[in-house]
GROMACS .gro file of C-alpha atoms in nm:
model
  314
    1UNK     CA    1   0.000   0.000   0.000
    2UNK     CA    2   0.134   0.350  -0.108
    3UNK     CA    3   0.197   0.651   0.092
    4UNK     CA    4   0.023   0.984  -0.004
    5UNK     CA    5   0.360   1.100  -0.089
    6UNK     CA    6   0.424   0.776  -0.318
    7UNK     CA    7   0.133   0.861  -0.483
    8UNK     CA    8   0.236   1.214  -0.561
    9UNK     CA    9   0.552   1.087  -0.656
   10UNK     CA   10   0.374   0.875  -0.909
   11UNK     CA   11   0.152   1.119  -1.041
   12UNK     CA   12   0.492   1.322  -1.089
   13UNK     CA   13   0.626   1.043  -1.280
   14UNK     CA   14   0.277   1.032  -1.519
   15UNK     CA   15   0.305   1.385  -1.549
   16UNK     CA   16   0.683   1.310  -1.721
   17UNK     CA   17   0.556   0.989  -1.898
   18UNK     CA   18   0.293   1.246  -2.082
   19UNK     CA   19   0.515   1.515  -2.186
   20UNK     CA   20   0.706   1.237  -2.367
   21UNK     CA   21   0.405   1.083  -2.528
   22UNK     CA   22   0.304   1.413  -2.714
   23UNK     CA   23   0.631   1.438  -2.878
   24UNK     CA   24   0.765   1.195  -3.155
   25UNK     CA   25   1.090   1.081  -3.100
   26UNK     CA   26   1.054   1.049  -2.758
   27UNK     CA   27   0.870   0.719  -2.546
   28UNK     CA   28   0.683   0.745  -2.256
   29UNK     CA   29   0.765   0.377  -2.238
   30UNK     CA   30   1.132   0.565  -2.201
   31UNK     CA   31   1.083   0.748  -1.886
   32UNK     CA   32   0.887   0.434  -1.710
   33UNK     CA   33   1.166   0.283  -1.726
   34UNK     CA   34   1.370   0.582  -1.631
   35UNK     CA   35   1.169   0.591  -1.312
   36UNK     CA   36   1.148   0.261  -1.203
   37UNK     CA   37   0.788   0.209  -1.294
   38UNK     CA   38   0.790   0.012  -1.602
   39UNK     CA   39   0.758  -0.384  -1.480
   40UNK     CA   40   0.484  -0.263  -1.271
   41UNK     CA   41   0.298  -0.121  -1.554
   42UNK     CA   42   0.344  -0.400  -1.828
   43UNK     CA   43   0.192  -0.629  -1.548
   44UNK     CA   44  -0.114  -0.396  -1.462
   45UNK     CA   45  -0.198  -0.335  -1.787
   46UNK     CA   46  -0.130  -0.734  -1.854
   47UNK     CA   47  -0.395  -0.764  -1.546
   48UNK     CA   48  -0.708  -0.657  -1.749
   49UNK     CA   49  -0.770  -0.999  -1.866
   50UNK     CA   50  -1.072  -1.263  -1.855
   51UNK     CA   51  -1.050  -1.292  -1.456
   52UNK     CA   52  -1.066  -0.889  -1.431
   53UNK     CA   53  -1.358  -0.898  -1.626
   54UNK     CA   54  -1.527  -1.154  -1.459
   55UNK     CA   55  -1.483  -1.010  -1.132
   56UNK     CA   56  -1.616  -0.697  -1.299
   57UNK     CA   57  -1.906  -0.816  -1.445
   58UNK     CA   58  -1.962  -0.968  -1.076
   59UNK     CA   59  -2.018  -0.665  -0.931
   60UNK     CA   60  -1.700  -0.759  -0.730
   61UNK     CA   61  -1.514  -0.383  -0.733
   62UNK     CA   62  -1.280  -0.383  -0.504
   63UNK     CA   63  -1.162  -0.729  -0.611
   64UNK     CA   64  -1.145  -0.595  -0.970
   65UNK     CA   65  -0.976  -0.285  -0.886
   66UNK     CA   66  -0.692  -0.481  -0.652
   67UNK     CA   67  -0.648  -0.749  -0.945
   68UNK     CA   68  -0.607  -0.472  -1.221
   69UNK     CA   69  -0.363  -0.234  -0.970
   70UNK     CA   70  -0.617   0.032  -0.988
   71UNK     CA   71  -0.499   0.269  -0.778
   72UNK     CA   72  -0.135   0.257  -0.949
   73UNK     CA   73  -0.311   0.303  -1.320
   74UNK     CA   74  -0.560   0.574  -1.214
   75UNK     CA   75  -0.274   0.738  -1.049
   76UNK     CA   76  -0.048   0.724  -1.355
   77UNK     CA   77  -0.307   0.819  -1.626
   78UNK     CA   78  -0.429   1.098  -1.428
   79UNK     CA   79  -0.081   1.266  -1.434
   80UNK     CA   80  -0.036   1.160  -1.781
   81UNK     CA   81  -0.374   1.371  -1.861
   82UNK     CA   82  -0.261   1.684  -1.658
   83UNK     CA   83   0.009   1.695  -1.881
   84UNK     CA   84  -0.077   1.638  -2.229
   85UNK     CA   85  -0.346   1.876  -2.164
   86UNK     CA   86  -0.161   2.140  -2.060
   87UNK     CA   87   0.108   2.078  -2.332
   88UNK     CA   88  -0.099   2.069  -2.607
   89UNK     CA   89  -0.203   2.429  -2.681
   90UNK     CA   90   0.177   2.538  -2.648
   91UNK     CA   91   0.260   2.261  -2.934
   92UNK     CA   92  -0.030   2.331  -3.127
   93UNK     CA   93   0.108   2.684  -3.097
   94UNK     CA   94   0.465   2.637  -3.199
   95UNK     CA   95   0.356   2.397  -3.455
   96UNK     CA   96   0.171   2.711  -3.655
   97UNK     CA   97   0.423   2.977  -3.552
   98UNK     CA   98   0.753   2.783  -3.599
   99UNK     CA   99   0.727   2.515  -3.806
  100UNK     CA  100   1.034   2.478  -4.013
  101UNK     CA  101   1.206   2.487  -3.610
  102UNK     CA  102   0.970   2.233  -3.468
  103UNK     CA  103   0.983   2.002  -3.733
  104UNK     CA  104   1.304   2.023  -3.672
  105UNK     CA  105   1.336   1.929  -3.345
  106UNK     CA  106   1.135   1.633  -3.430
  107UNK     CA  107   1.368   1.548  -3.696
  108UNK     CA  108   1.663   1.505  -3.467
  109UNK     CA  109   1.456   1.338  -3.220
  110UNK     CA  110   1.385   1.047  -3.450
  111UNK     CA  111   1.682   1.024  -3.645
  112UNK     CA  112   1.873   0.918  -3.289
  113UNK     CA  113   1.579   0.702  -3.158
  114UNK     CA  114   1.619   0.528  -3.437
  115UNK     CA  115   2.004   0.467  -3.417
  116UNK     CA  116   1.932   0.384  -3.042
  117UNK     CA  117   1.623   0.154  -3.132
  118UNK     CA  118   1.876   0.000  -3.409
  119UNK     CA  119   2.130  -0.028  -3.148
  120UNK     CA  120   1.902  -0.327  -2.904
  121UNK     CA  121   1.879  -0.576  -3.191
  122UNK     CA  122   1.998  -0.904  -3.052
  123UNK     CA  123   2.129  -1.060  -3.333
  124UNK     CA  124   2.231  -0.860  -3.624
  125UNK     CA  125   2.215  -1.053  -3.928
  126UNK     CA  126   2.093  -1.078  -4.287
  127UNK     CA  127   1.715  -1.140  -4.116
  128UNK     CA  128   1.756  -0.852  -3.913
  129UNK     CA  129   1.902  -0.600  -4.220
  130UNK     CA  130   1.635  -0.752  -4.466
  131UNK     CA  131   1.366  -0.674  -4.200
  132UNK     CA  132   1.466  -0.331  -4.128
  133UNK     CA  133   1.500  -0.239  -4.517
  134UNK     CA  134   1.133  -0.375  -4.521
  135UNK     CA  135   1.029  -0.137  -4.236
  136UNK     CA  136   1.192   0.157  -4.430
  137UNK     CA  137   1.022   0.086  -4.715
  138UNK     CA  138   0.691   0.041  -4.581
  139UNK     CA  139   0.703   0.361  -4.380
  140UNK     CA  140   0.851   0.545  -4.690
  141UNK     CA  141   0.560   0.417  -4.881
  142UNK     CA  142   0.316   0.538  -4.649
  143UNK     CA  143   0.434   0.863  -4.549
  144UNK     CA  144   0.507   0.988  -4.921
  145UNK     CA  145   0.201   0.825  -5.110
  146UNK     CA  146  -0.045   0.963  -4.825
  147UNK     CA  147  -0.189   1.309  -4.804
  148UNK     CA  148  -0.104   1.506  -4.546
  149UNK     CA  149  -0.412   1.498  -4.433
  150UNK     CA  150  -0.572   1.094  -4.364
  151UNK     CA  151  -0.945   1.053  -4.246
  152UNK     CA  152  -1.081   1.239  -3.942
  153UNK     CA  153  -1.355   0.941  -3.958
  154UNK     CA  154  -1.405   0.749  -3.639
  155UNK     CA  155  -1.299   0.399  -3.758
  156UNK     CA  156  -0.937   0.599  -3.857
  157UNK     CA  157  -0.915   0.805  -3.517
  158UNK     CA  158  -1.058   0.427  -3.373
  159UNK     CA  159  -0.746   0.259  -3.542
  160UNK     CA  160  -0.471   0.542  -3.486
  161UNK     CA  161  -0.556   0.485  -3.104
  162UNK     CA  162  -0.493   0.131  -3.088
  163UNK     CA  163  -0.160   0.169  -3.297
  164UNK     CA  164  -0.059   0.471  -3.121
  165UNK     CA  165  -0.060   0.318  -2.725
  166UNK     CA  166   0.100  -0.008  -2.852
  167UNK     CA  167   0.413   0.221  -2.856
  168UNK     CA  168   0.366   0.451  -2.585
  169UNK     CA  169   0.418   0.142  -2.350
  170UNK     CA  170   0.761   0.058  -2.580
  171UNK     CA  171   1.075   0.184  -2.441
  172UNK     CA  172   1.222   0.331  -2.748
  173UNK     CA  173   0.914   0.418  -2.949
  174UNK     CA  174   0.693   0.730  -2.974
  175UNK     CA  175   0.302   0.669  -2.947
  176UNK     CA  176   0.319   1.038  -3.081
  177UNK     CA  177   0.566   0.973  -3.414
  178UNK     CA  178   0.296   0.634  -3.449
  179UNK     CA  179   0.069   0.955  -3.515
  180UNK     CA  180   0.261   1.147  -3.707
  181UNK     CA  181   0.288   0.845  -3.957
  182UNK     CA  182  -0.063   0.794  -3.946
  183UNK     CA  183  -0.120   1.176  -4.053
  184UNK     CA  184  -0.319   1.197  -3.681
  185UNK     CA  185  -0.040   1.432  -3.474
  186UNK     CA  186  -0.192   1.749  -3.542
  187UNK     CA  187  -0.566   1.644  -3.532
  188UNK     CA  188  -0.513   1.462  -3.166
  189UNK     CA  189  -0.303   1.759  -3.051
  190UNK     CA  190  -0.626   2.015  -3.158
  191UNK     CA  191  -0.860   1.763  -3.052
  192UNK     CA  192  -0.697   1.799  -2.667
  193UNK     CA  193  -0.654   2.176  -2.704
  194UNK     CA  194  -1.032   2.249  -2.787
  195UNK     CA  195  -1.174   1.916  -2.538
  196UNK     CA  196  -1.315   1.778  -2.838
  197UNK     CA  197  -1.498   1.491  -2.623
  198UNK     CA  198  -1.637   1.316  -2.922
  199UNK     CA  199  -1.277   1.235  -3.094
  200UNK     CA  200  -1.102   1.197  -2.778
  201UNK     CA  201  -1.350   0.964  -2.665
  202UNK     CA  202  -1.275   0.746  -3.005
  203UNK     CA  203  -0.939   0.771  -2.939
  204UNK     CA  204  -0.957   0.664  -2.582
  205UNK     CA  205  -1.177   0.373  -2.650
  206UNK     CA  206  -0.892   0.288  -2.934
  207UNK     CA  207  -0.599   0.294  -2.686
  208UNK     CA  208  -0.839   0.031  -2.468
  209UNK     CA  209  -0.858  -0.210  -2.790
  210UNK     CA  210  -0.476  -0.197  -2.863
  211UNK     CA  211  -0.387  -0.200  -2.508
  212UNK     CA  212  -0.607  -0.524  -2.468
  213UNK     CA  213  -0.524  -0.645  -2.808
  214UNK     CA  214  -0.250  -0.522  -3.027
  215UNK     CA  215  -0.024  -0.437  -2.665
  216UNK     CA  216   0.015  -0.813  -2.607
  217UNK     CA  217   0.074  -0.894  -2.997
  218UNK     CA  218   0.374  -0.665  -3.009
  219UNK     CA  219   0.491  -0.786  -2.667
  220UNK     CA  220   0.511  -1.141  -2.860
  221UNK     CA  221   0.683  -1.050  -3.111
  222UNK     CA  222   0.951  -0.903  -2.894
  223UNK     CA  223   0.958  -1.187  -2.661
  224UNK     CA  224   0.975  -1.434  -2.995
  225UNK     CA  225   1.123  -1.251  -3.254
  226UNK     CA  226   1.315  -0.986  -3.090
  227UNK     CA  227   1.564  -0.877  -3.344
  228UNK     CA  228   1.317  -0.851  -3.674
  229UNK     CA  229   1.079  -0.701  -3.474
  230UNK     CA  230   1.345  -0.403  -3.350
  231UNK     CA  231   1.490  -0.401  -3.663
  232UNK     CA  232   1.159  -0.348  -3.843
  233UNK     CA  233   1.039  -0.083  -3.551
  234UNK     CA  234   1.394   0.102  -3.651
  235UNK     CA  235   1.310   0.080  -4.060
  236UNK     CA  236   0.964   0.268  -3.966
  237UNK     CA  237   1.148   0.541  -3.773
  238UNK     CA  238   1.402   0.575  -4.086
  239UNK     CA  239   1.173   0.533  -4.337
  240UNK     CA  240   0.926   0.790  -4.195
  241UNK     CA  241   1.220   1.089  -4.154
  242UNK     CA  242   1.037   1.163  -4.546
  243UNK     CA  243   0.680   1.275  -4.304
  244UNK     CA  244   0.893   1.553  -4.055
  245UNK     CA  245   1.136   1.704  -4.304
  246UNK     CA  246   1.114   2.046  -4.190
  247UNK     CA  247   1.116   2.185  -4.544
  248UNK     CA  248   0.767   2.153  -4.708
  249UNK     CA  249   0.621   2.334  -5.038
  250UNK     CA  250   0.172   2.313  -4.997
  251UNK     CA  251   0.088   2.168  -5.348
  252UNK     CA  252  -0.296   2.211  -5.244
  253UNK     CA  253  -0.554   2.256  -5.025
  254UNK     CA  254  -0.874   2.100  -4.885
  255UNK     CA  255  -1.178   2.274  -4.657
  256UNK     CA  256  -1.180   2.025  -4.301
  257UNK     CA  257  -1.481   1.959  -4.106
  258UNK     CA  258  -1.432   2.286  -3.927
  259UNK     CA  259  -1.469   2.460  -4.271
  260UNK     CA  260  -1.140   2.585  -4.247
  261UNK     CA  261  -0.841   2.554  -4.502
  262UNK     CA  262  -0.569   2.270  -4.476
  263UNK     CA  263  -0.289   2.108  -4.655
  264UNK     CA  264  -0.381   1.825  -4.870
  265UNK     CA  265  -0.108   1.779  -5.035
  266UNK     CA  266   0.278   1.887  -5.059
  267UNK     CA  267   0.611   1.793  -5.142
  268UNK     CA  268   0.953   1.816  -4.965
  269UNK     CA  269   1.235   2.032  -5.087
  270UNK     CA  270   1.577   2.183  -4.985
  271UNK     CA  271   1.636   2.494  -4.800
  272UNK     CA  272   1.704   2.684  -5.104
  273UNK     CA  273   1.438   2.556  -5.264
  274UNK     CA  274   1.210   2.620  -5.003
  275UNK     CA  275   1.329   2.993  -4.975
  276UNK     CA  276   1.276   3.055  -5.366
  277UNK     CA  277   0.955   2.892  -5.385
  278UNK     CA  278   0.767   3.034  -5.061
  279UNK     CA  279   1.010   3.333  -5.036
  280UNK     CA  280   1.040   3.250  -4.657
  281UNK     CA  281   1.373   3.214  -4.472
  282UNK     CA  282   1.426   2.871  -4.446
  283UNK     CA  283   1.616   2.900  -4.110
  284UNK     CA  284   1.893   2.670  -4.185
  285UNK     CA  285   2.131   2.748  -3.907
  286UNK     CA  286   1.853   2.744  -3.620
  287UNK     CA  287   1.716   2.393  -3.782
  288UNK     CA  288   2.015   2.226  -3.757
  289UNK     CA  289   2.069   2.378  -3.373
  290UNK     CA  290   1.711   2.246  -3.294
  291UNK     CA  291   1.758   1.895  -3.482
  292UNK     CA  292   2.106   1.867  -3.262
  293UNK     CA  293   1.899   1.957  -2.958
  294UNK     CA  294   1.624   1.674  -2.999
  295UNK     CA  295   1.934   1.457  -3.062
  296UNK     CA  296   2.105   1.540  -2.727
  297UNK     CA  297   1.789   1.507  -2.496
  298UNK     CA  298   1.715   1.165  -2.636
  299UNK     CA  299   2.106   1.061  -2.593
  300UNK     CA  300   2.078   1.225  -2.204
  301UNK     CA  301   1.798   1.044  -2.150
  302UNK     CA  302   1.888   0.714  -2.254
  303UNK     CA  303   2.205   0.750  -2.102
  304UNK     CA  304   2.021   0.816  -1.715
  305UNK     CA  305   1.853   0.483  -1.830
  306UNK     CA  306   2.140   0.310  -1.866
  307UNK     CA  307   2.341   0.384  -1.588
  308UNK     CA  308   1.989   0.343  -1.358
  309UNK     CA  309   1.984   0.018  -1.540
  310UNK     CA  310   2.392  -0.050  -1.438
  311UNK     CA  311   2.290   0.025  -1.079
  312UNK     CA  312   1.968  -0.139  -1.057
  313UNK     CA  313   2.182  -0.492  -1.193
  314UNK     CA  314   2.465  -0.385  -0.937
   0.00000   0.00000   0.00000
């Protein structure tokens, strides 16, 4: 049984694993670990299973809640909440007023997760290389034949839910760059700023599916086939660097449900390019500082992790 003060040492820890989870390149999965909390939350989540059910559909609550680790999830997702919510009007924000900087930043951030991802492969063979040329490819394939704009229909936001928390619970992997693939980032992020309660909800009841579902699928394939499955996860992260290039030329438009004016589609180019085409400054100098700063916060962090790792083994 936790203290008070455990408890608001947990919610502190929530309130970290959420301002990971709302930017790609960075797992909330990550800083679980980081903080010690990690085993106990694959097992609680690993707890909603027939006998949870059962109990709940018994009318049995305080049985359920004890069997599921209530009280450590509620505790968790509540400080995961406070801070996505309060993160995602500044994001929303920058994304509009500096994108070229911000994209950036998200550039770096991948590019290094992805070495680091690359980097835990077991057994680095031709299965592994073939398997992580397939995951580039795929990802390249989806990121530069989609629009930049994919469905806002509830079966998409349904799906993009149950993708996205399979990696927020993955050391290594970004429920928010799972997003960003899936041409979601933006609309989630707008969706929390304005409480949109009917996409949210979706989206919520999509994390429950892939947390019940998809969650325990991946977890296989890591326990089973650990080095394709890393080396695919790294292909996606490569293979999707096409989606955040910071340097983007609007090819056309479309009117969204709000009846206002979006990107449909548009096309990567150089800085130069960019700066002759749009006749903005293309920020070179500050891009590269902000792609070398997403690099050196992922490196810090997965350096704490490895030396609480080192200690924790000692």
């Amino acid at each position: 049984m936790r203290s008070i003060k455990e408890y608001f040492v947990l919610l502190l820890k929530g309130i970290a694993m959420g301002s990971a989870d709302v930017v790609p390149g960075v797992s909330g999965g990550t800083i679980a670990f980081i903080t010690g909390i990690y085993d106990e939350l694959l097992n609680s989540i690993k707890s909603v299973d027939g006998t949870a059910f059962k109990l709940l559909f018994q009318f049995k609550l305080k049985e359920f809640w004890n069997h599921i680790n209530g009280s450590f999830l509620i505790t968790l997702l509540t400080g995961i909440g406070i801070s996505i919510f309060s993160l995602a009007k500044l994001i929303s924000f920058i994304l509009i007023t500096y994108p070229v900087l911000v994209w950036s930043f998200f550039f770096g951030l991948i590019i290094i997760s992805a070495v680091l991802v690359a980097r835990d492969i077991e057994v680095k063979d031709w299965k592994a290389l073939i398997a992580g040329i397939i995951g580039v490819f795929i990802a390249y394939i989806i990121t530069a034949a989609s629009p930049s704009q994919t469905p806002d229909a509830w079966w998409f936001i349904l799906i993009s839910g149950a993708i996205a928390i399979c990696a927020m619970i993955l050391p290594g992997i970004s429920g928010a760059f799972i997003l960003l693939i899936l041409g979601k980032y933006k609309y989630i992020i707008e969706a929390v700023e304005t409480f949109d309660v009917a996409t949210l909800a979706i989206f919520a009841i999509g994390c429950i599916i892939g947390l019940l579902s998809f969650a325990r699928l991946v977890s296989w394939f890591l326990k089973n086939y650990q080095s394709i499955t890393v080396a695919v996860l790294a292909g996606f992260m490569v293979g999707s660097l096409y989606k955040v290039w910071p340097w983007k030329v609007v090819d056309s438009f479309r009117i969204n449900s709000a009846g206002e004016q979006v990107p449909l589609f548009d096309h990567n180019v150089l800085p130069k390019q960019y700066l002759e085409e749009t006749g903005q400054n293309p920020q070179l100098i500050e891009a590269i500082l902000m792609a070398s700063l997403g690099i050196f916060i992922v490196v810090a962090i997965e350096k704490i992790a490895s030396m609480l790792n080192v200690k924790k083994e000692g």
